[in-house]
mmCIF file of C-alpha atoms in Angstrom:
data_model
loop_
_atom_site.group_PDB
_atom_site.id
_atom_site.type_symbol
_atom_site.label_atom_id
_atom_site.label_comp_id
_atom_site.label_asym_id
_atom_site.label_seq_id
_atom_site.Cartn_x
_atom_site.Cartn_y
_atom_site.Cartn_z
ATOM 1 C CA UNK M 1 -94.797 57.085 49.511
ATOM 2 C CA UNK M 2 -92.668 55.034 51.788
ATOM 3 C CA UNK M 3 -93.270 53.183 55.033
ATOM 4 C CA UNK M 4 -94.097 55.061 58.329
ATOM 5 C CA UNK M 5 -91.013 54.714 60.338
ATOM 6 C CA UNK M 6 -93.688 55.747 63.274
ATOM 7 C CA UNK M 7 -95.987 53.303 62.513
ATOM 8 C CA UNK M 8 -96.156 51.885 66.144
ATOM 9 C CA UNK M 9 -97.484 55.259 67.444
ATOM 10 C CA UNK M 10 -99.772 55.903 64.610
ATOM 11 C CA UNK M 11 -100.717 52.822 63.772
ATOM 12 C CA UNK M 12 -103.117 50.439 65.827
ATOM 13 C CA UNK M 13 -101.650 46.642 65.946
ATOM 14 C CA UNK M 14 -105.064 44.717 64.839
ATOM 15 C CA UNK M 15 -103.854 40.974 64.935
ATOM 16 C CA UNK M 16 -101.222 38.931 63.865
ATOM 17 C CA UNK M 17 -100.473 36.743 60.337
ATOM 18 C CA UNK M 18 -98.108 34.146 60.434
ATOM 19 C CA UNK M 19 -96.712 35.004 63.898
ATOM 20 C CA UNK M 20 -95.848 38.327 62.653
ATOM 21 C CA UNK M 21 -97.731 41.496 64.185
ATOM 22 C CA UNK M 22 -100.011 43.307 61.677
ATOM 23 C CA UNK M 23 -100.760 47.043 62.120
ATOM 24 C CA UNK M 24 -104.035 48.501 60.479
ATOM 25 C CA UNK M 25 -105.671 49.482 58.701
ATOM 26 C CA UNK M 26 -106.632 46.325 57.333
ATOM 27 C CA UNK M 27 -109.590 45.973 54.811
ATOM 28 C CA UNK M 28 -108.923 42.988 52.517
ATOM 29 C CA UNK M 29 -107.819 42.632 49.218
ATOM 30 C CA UNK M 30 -106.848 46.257 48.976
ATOM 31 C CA UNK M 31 -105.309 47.037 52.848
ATOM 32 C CA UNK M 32 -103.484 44.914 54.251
ATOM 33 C CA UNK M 33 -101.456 46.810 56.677
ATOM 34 C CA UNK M 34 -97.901 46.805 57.851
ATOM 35 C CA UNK M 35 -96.256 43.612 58.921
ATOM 36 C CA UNK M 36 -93.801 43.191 61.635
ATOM 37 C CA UNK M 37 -92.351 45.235 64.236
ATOM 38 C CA UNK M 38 -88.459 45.035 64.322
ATOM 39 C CA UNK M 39 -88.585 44.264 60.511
ATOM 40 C CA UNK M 40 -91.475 46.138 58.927
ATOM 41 C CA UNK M 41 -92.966 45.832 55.788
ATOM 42 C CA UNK M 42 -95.481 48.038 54.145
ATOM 43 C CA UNK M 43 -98.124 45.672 52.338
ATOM 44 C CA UNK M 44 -99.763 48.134 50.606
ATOM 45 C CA UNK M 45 -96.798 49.425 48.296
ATOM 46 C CA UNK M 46 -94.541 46.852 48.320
ATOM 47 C CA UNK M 47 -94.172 45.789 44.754
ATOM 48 C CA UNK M 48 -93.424 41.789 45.336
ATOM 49 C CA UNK M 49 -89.858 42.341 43.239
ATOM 50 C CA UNK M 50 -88.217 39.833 45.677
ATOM 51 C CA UNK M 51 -85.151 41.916 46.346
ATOM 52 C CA UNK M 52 -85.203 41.807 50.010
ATOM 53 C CA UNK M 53 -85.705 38.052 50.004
ATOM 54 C CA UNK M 54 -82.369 37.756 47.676
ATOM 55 C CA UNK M 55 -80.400 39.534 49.481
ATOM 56 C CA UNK M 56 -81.508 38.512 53.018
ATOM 57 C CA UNK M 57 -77.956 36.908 54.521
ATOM 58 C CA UNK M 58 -80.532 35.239 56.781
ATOM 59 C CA UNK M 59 -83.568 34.852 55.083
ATOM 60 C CA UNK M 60 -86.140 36.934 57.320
ATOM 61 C CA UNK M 61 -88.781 36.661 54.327
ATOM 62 C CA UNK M 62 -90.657 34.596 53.293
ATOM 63 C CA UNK M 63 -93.746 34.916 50.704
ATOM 64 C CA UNK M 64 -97.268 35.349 51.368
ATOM 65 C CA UNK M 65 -100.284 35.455 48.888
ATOM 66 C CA UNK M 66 -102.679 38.517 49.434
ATOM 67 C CA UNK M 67 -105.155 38.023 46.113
ATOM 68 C CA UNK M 68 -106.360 40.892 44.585
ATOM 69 C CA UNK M 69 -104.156 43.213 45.710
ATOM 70 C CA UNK M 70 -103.571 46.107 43.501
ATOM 71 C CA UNK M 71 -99.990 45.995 43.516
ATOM 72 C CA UNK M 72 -99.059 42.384 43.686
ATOM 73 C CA UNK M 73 -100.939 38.990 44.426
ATOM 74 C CA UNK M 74 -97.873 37.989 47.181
ATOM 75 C CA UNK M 75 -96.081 40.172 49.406
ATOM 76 C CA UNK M 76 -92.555 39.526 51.373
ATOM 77 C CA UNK M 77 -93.505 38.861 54.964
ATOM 78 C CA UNK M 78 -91.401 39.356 57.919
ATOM 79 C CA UNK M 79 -91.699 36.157 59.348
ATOM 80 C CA UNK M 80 -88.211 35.221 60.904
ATOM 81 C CA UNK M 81 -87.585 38.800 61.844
ATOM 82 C CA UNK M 82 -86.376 37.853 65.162
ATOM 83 C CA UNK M 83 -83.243 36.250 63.106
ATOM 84 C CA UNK M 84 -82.887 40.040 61.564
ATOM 85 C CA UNK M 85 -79.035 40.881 62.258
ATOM 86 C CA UNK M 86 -79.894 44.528 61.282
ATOM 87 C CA UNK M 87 -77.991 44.870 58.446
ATOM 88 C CA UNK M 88 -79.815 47.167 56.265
ATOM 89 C CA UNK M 89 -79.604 45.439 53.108
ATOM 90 C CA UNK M 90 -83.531 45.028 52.747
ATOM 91 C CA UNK M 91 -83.737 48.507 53.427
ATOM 92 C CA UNK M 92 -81.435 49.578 50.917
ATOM 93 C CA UNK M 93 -82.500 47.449 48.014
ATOM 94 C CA UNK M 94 -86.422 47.974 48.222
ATOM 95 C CA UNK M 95 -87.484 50.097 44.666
ATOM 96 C CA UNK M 96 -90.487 51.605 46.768
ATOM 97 C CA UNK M 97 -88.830 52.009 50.195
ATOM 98 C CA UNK M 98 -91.494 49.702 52.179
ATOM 99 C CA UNK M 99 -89.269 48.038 54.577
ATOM 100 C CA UNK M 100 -88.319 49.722 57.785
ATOM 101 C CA UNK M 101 -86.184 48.229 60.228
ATOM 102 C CA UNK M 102 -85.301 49.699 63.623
ATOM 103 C CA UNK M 103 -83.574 47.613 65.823
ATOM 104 C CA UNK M 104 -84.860 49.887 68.765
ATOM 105 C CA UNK M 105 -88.466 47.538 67.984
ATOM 106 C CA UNK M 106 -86.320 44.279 67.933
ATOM 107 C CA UNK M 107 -87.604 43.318 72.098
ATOM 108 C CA UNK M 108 -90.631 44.319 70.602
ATOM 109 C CA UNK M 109 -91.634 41.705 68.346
#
């Protein structure tokens, strides 16, 4: 299953991590939400294989421990997404399609 590309509308943003907006739900070690508006990332399939930071041209991840997760004990976090210069390229190389990025969200942030 891939990430909601309409997360904002069904989604409710319950905090912030890291600077980075967090929409629910959230329920610790197994939810942990989507992070990020303009750049989105699904924390509850993404896989951890590091693609996205690799092939970042300007390093919009960075890595984040969430122990105990079922899928992976860090996760690639949005945290410079402001710096995003939509170019797709996390998009296209996530294995499990959990990244979403819309620059329509980037005033957002």
């Amino acid at each position: 299953m891939a990430i909601d590309p309409q997360f904002e509308a069904n989604r409710e943003k319950v905090g912030e991590e890291n600077g980075v907006a967090v929409w629910g739900p959230v329920d610790p070690p197994e939810k942990h939400g989507i992070h990020g508006t303009h750049v989105a990332v699904d924390f509850d399939i993404c896989l951890a294989d590091g693609a996205c930071l690799e092939d970042c041209p300007v390093d919009v991840f960075t890595w984040v421990d969430t122990p105990g997760h079922p899928e992976s004990d860090i996760k690639a976090e949005p945290t410079h997404e402001d710096q995003c210069i939509d170019c797709m390229l996390c998009v296209d190389v996530c294995p499990v399609d959990a990244i979403d990025v819309d620059p329509g969200r980037a005033g957002r942030i």
